[in-house]
CSV table of C-alpha atoms in Angstrom, one decimal:
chain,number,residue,atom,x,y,z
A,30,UNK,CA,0.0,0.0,0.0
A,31,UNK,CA,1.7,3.7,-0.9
A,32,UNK,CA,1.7,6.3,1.2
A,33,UNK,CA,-0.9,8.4,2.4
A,34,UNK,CA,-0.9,11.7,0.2
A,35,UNK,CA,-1.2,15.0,2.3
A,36,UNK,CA,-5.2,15.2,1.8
A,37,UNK,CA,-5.6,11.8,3.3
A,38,UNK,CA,-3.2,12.3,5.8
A,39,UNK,CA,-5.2,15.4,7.4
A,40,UNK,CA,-8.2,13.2,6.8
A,41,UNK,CA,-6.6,10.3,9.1
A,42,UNK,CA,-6.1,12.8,12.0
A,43,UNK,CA,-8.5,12.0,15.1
A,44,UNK,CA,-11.1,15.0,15.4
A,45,UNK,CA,-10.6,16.9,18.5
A,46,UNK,CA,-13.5,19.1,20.1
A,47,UNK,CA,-13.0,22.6,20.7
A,48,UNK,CA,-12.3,23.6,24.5
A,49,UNK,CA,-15.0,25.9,26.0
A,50,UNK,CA,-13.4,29.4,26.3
A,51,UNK,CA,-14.6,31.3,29.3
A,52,UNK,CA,-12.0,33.7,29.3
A,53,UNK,CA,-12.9,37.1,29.5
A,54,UNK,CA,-11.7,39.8,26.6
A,55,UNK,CA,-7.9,39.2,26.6
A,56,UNK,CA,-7.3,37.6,29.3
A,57,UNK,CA,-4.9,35.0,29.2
A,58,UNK,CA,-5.7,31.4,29.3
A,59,UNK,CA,-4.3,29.5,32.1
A,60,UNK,CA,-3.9,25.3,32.5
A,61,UNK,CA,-7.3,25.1,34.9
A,62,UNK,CA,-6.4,22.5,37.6
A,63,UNK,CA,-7.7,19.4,37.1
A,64,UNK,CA,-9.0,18.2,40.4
A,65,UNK,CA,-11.5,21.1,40.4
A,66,UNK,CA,-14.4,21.1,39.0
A,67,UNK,CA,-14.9,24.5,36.9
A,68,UNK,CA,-18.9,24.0,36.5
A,69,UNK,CA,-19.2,23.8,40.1
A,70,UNK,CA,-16.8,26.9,40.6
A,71,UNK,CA,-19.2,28.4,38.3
A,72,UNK,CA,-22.4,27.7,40.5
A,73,UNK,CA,-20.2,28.7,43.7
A,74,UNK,CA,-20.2,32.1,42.2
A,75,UNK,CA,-23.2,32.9,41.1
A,76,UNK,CA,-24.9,31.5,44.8
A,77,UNK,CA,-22.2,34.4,46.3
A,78,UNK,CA,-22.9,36.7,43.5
A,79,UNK,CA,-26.7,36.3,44.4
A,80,UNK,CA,-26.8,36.2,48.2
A,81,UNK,CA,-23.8,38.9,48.4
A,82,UNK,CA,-21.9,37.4,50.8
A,83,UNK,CA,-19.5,33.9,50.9
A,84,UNK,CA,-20.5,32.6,54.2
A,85,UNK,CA,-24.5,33.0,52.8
A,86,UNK,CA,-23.2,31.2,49.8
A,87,UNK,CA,-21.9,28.6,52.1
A,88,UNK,CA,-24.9,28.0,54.2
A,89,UNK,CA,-27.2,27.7,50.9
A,90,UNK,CA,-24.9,25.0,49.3
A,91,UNK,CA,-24.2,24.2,52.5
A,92,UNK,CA,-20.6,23.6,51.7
A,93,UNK,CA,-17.6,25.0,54.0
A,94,UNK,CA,-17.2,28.8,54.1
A,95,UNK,CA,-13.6,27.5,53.2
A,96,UNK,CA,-14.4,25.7,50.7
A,97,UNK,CA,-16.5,28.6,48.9
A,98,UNK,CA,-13.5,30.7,49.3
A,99,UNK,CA,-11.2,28.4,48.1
A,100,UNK,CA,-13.2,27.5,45.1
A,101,UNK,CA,-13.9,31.3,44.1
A,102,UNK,CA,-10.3,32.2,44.7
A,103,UNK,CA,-9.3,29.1,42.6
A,104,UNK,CA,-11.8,30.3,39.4
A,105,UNK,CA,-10.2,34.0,39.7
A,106,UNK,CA,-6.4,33.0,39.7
A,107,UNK,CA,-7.5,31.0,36.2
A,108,UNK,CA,-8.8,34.1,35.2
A,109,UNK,CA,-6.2,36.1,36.0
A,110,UNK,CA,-8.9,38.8,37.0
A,111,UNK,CA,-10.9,39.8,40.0
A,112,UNK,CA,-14.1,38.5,40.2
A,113,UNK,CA,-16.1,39.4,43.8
A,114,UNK,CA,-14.6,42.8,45.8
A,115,UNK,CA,-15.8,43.9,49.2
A,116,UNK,CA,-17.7,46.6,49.8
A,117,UNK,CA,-20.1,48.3,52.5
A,118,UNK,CA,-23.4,46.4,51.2
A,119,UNK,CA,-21.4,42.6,51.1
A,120,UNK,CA,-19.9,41.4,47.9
A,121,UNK,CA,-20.0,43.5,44.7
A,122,UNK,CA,-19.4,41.9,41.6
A,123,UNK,CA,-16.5,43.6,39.4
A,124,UNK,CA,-17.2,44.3,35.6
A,125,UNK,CA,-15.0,41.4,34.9
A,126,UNK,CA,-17.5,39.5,37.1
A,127,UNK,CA,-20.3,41.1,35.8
A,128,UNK,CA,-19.7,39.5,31.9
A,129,UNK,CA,-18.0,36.6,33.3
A,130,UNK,CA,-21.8,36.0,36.1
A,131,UNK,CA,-23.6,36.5,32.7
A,132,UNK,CA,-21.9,33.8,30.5
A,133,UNK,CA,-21.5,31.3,33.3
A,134,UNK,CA,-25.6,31.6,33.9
A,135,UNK,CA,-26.3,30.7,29.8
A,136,UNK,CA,-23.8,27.5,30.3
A,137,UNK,CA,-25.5,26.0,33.0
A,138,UNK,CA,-28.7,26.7,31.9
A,139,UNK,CA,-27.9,25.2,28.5
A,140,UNK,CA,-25.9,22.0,30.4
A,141,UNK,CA,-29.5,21.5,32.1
A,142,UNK,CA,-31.0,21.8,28.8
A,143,UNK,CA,-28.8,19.0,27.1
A,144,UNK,CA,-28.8,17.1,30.6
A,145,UNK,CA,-33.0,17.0,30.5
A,146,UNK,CA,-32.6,16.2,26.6
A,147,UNK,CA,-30.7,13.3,26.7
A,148,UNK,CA,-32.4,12.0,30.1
A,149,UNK,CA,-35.6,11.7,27.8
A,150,UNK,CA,-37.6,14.4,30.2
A,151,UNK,CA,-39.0,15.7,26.2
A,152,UNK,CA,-40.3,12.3,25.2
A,153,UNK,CA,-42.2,11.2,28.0
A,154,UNK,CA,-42.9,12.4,31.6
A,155,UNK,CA,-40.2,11.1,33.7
A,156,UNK,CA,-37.5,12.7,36.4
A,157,UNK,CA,-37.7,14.8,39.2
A,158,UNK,CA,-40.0,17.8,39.7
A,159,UNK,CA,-39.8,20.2,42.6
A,160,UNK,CA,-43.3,21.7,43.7
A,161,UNK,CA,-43.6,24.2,46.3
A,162,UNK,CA,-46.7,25.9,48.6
A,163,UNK,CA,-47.2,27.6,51.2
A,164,UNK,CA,-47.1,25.5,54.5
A,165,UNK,CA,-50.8,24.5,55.1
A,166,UNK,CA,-52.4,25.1,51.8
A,167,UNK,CA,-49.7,22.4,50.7
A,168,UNK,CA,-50.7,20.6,53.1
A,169,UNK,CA,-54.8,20.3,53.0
A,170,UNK,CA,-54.8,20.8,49.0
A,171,UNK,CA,-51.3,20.7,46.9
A,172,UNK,CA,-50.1,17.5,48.8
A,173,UNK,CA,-53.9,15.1,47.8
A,174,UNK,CA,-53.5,16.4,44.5
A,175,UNK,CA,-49.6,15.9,44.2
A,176,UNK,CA,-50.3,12.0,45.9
A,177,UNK,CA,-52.7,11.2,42.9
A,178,UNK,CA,-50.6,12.4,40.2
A,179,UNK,CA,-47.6,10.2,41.1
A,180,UNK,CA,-50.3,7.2,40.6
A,181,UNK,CA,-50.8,8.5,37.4
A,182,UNK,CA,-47.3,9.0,36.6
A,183,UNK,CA,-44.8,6.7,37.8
A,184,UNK,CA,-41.8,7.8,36.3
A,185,UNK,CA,-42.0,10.9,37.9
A,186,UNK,CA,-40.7,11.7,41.5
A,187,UNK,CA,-42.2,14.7,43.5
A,188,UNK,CA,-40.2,16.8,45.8
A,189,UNK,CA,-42.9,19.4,47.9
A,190,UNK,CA,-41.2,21.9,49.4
A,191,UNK,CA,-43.6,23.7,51.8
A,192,UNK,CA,-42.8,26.9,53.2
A,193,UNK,CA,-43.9,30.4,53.5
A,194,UNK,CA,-41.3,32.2,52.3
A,195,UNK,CA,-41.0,33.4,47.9
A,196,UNK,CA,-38.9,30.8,46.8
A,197,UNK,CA,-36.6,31.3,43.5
A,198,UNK,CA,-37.0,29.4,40.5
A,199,UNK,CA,-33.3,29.2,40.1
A,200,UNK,CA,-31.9,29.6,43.6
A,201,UNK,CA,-34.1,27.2,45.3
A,202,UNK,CA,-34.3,24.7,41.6
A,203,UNK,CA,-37.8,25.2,41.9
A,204,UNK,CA,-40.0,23.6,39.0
A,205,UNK,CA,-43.5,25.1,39.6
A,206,UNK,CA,-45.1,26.8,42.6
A,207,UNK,CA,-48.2,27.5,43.8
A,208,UNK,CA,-48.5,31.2,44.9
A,209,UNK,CA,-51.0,33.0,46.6
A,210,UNK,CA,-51.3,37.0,46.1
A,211,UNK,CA,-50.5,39.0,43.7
A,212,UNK,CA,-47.4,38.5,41.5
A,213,UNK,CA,-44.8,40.7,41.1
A,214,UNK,CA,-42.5,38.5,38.4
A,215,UNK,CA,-43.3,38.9,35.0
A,216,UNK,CA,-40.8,36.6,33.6
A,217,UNK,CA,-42.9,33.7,35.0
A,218,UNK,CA,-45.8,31.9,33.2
A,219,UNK,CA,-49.0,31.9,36.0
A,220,UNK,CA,-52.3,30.1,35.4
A,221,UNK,CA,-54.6,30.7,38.0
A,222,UNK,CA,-56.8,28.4,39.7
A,223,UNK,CA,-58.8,30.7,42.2
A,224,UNK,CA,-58.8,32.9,44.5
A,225,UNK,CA,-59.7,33.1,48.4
A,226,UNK,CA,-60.6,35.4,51.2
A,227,UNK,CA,-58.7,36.8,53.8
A,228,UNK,CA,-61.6,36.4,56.7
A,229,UNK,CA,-62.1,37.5,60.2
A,230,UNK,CA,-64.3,34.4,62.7
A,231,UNK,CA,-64.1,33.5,66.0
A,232,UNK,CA,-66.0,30.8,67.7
A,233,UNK,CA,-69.4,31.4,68.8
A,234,UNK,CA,-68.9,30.9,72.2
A,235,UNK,CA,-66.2,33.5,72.1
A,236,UNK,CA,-69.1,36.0,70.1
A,237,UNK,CA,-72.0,34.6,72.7
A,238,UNK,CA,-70.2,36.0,75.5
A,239,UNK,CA,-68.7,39.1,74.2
A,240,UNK,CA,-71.1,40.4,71.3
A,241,UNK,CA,-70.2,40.2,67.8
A,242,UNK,CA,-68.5,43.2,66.3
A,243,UNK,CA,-70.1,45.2,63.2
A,244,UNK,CA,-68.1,47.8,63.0
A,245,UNK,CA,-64.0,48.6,62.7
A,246,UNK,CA,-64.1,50.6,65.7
A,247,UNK,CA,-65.1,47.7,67.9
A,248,UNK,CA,-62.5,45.8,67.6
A,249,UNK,CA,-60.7,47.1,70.6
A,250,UNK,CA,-62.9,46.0,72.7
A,251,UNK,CA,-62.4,42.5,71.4
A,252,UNK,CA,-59.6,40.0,72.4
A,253,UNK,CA,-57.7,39.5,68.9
A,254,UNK,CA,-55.2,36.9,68.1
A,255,UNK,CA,-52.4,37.7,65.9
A,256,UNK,CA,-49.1,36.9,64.3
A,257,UNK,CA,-47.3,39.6,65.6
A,258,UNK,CA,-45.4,40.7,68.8
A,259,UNK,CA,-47.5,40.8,71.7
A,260,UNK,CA,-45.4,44.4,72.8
A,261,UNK,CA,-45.9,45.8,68.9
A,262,UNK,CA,-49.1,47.3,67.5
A,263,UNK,CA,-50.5,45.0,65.2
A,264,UNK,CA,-52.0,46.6,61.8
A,265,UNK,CA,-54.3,45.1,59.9
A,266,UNK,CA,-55.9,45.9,56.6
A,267,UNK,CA,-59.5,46.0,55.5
A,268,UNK,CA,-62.1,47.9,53.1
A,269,UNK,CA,-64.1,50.1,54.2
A,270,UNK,CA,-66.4,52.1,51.7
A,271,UNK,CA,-64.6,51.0,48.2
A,272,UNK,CA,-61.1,52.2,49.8
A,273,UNK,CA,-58.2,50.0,52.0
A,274,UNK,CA,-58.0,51.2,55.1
A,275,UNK,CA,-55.7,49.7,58.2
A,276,UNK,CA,-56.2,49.5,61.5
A,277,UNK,CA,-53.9,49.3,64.1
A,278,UNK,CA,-54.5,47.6,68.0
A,279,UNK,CA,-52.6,45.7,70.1
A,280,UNK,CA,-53.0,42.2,70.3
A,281,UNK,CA,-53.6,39.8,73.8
A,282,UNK,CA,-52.4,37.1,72.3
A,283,UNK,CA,-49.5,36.6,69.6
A,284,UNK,CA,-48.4,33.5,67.9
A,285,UNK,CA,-46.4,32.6,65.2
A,286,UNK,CA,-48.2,30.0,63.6
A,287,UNK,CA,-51.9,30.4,62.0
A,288,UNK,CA,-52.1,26.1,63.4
A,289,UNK,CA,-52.0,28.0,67.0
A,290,UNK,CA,-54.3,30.8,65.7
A,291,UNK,CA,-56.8,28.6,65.1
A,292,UNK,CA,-56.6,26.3,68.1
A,293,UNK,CA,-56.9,29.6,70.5
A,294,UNK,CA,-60.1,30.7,67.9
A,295,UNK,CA,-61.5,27.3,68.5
A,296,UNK,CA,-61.2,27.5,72.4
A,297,UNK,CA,-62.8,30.7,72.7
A,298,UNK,CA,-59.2,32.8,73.3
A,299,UNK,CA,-60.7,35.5,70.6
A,300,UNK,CA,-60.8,37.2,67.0
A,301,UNK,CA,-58.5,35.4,64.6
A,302,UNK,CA,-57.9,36.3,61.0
A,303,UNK,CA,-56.9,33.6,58.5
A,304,UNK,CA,-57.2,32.4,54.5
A,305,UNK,CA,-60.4,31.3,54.2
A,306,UNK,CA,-59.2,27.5,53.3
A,307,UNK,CA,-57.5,27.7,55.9
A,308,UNK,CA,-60.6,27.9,58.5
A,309,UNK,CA,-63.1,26.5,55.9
A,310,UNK,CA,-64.0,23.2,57.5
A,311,UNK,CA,-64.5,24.6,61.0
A,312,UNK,CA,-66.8,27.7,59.9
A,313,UNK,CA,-69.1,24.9,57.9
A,314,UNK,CA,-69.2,22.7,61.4
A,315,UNK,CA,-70.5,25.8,62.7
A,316,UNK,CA,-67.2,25.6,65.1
A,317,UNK,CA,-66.1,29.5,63.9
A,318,UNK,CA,-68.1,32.5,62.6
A,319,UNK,CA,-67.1,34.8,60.0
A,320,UNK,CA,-67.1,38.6,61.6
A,321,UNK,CA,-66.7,41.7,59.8
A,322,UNK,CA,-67.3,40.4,56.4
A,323,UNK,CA,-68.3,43.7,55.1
A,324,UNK,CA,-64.6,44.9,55.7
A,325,UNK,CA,-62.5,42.6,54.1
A,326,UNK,CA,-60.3,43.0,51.9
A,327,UNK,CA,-60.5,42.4,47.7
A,328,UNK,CA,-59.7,38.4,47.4
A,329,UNK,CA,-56.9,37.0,47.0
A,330,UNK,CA,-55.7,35.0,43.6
A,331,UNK,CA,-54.3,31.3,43.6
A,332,UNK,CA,-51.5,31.1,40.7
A,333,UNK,CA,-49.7,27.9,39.6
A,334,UNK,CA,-46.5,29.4,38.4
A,335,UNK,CA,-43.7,28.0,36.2
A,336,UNK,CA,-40.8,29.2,34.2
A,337,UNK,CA,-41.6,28.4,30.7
A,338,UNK,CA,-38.0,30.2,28.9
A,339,UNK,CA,-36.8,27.2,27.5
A,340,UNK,CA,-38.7,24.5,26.1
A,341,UNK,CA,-41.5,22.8,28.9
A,342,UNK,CA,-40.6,19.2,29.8
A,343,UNK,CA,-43.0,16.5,29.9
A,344,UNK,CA,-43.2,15.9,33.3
A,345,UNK,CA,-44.2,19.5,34.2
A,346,UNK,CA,-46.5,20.2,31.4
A,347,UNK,CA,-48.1,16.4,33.1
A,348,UNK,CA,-47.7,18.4,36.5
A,349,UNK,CA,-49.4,21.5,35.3
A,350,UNK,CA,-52.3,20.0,33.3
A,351,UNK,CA,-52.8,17.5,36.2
A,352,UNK,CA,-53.0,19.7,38.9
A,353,UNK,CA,-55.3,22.6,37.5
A,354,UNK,CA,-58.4,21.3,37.2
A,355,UNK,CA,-58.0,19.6,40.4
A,356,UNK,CA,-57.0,22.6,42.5
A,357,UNK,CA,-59.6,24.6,40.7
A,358,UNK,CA,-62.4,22.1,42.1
A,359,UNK,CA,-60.6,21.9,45.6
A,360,UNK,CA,-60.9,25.5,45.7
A,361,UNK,CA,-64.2,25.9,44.8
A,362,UNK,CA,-65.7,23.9,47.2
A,363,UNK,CA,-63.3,25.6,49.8
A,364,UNK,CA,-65.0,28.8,49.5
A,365,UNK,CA,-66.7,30.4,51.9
């Protein structure tokens, strides 16, 4: 056999991939150290980038605050440029940072593109999905509905995440939550399933003994149960005459949990004010009584919210299309 002419010869050579470049305008490229993972230097980052500070970063990916340092320090001496700087508000990012934050987002947020691709999440409804609620309507609605879906779906795994506070989308790798108020993100895709009341009862031994208010001004001569400090003046918000007005007393009794608030309604401790799922069952056994209705304030709406940027996977459009009619009915027959 003769020898291989020049054309074949650049034909025969293995192919090679291209190396990602994540240098930042001229910087100079530096041999990145092979023991560290640069895409989870990345995400290291942009959690200190976001909560502005390295020991925040540290508790949310709960990870050493060494090890945060370390790994930041590491991605900046590759760079050869200063990333994070100190400042009187926390960490700043640099302009460096700023471009480098910017292409480092769009790389992991293509990798969990490709990753959901190949895993098949496009074909058929399969994977994880992360739900969150608030505390008790997750609990007496999202969770019933959330149990029947995974019969319908087994592929799919559900993570519920239940708490009070806004979660992120990205900081928390939230899939879909249910949200109840008005929204204030645009950039999310909301369907809503309802809405509910923000009611005042109390039980009717409580009202037997000590009259039932009509009025605003007579609530400080009530016993009222609250959420706030027992020492602070607690301010509530009503309407009154097509306008929001609130009114500030003092509370007897403070808790922190609306579980409590109901439990000291129930035994006759006073005037609680609550969602009105959340006291639905007890004011149809007669066990509360709505007060004040005249005064409350406009209803609230019930979203199911999702980030719909990129293209929706199968298991969440499932999720979604599972869920709505469901909540919807639940809802509905919730209402006061």
């Amino acid at each position: 056999m003769g020898d291989l002419s020049s054309s074949d010869k650049r034909q025969s050579q293995p192919f090679r991939y291209p190396s990602l470049d994540l240098r930042i305008g001229n910087i100079p490229s530096k041999k990145w150290n092979p023991t560290v993972d640069r895409l989870d230097a990345m995400s290291v980052l942009l959690a200190a980038a976001d909560c502005g500070s390295l020991s925040k970063a540290s508790h949310k990916l709960r990870q050493p605050l060494a090890t945060v340092s370390r790994k930041v320090s590491e991605l900046e001496n590759y760079l050869n440029a200063k990333l994070l700087v100190r400042s009187t508000k926390g960490l700043e990012l640099t302009p460096a940072g700023r471009s480098y934050v910017a292409g480092a987002k769009a790389i992991l947020e293509q990798l969990h593109e490709v990753e959901r691709t190949a895993s098949g999440e496009y074909t058929e409804p399969k994977g994880d999905l992360v739900v969150t609620a608030p505390i008790m309507f997750g609990r007496l609605h999202v969770l019933p509905v959330a149990s029947r879906f995974l019969e319908a779906f087994p592929d799919v795994a559900v993570r519920l995440l239940l708490t009070d506070r806004i979660t992120h989308f990205l900081d928390d790798q939230v899939d879909v939550a249910l949200r109840i108020g008005k929204l204030t993100d645009s950039s999310l895709t909301a369907t809503r399933v309802g809405s509910v009341r923000r009611v005042m009862c109390a039980s009717l031994d409580y009202l037997s003994a000590h009259g039932t208010p009509t009025v605003l001004a007579e609530l400080s001569q009530h016993s009222v149960i609250s959420f706030e400090s027992v020492s602070a003046p607690t301010t509530w918000r009503f309407k009154c005459e097509g306008e929001e007005l609130d009114v500030t007393f003092r509370a007897r009794l403070s808790v922190n949990t609306i579980d409590a608030a109901i439990d000291a309604g129930l035994a006759g401790s006073g005037i609680i004010r609550a969602v009105s799922y959340q006291v639905a069952e007890y004011v149809r056994a007669k066990r509360l009584a709505l007060v004040l209705e005249n005064f409350e304030p406009p209803p609230q709406p019930v979203h199911v919210v999702y980030d719909r940027q990129n293209r929706l996977p199968l298991k969440l459009r499932a999720f979604i299309d599972f869920v709505y009619p469901r909540l919807r009915e639940r809802l509905t027959q919730a209402s006061l």
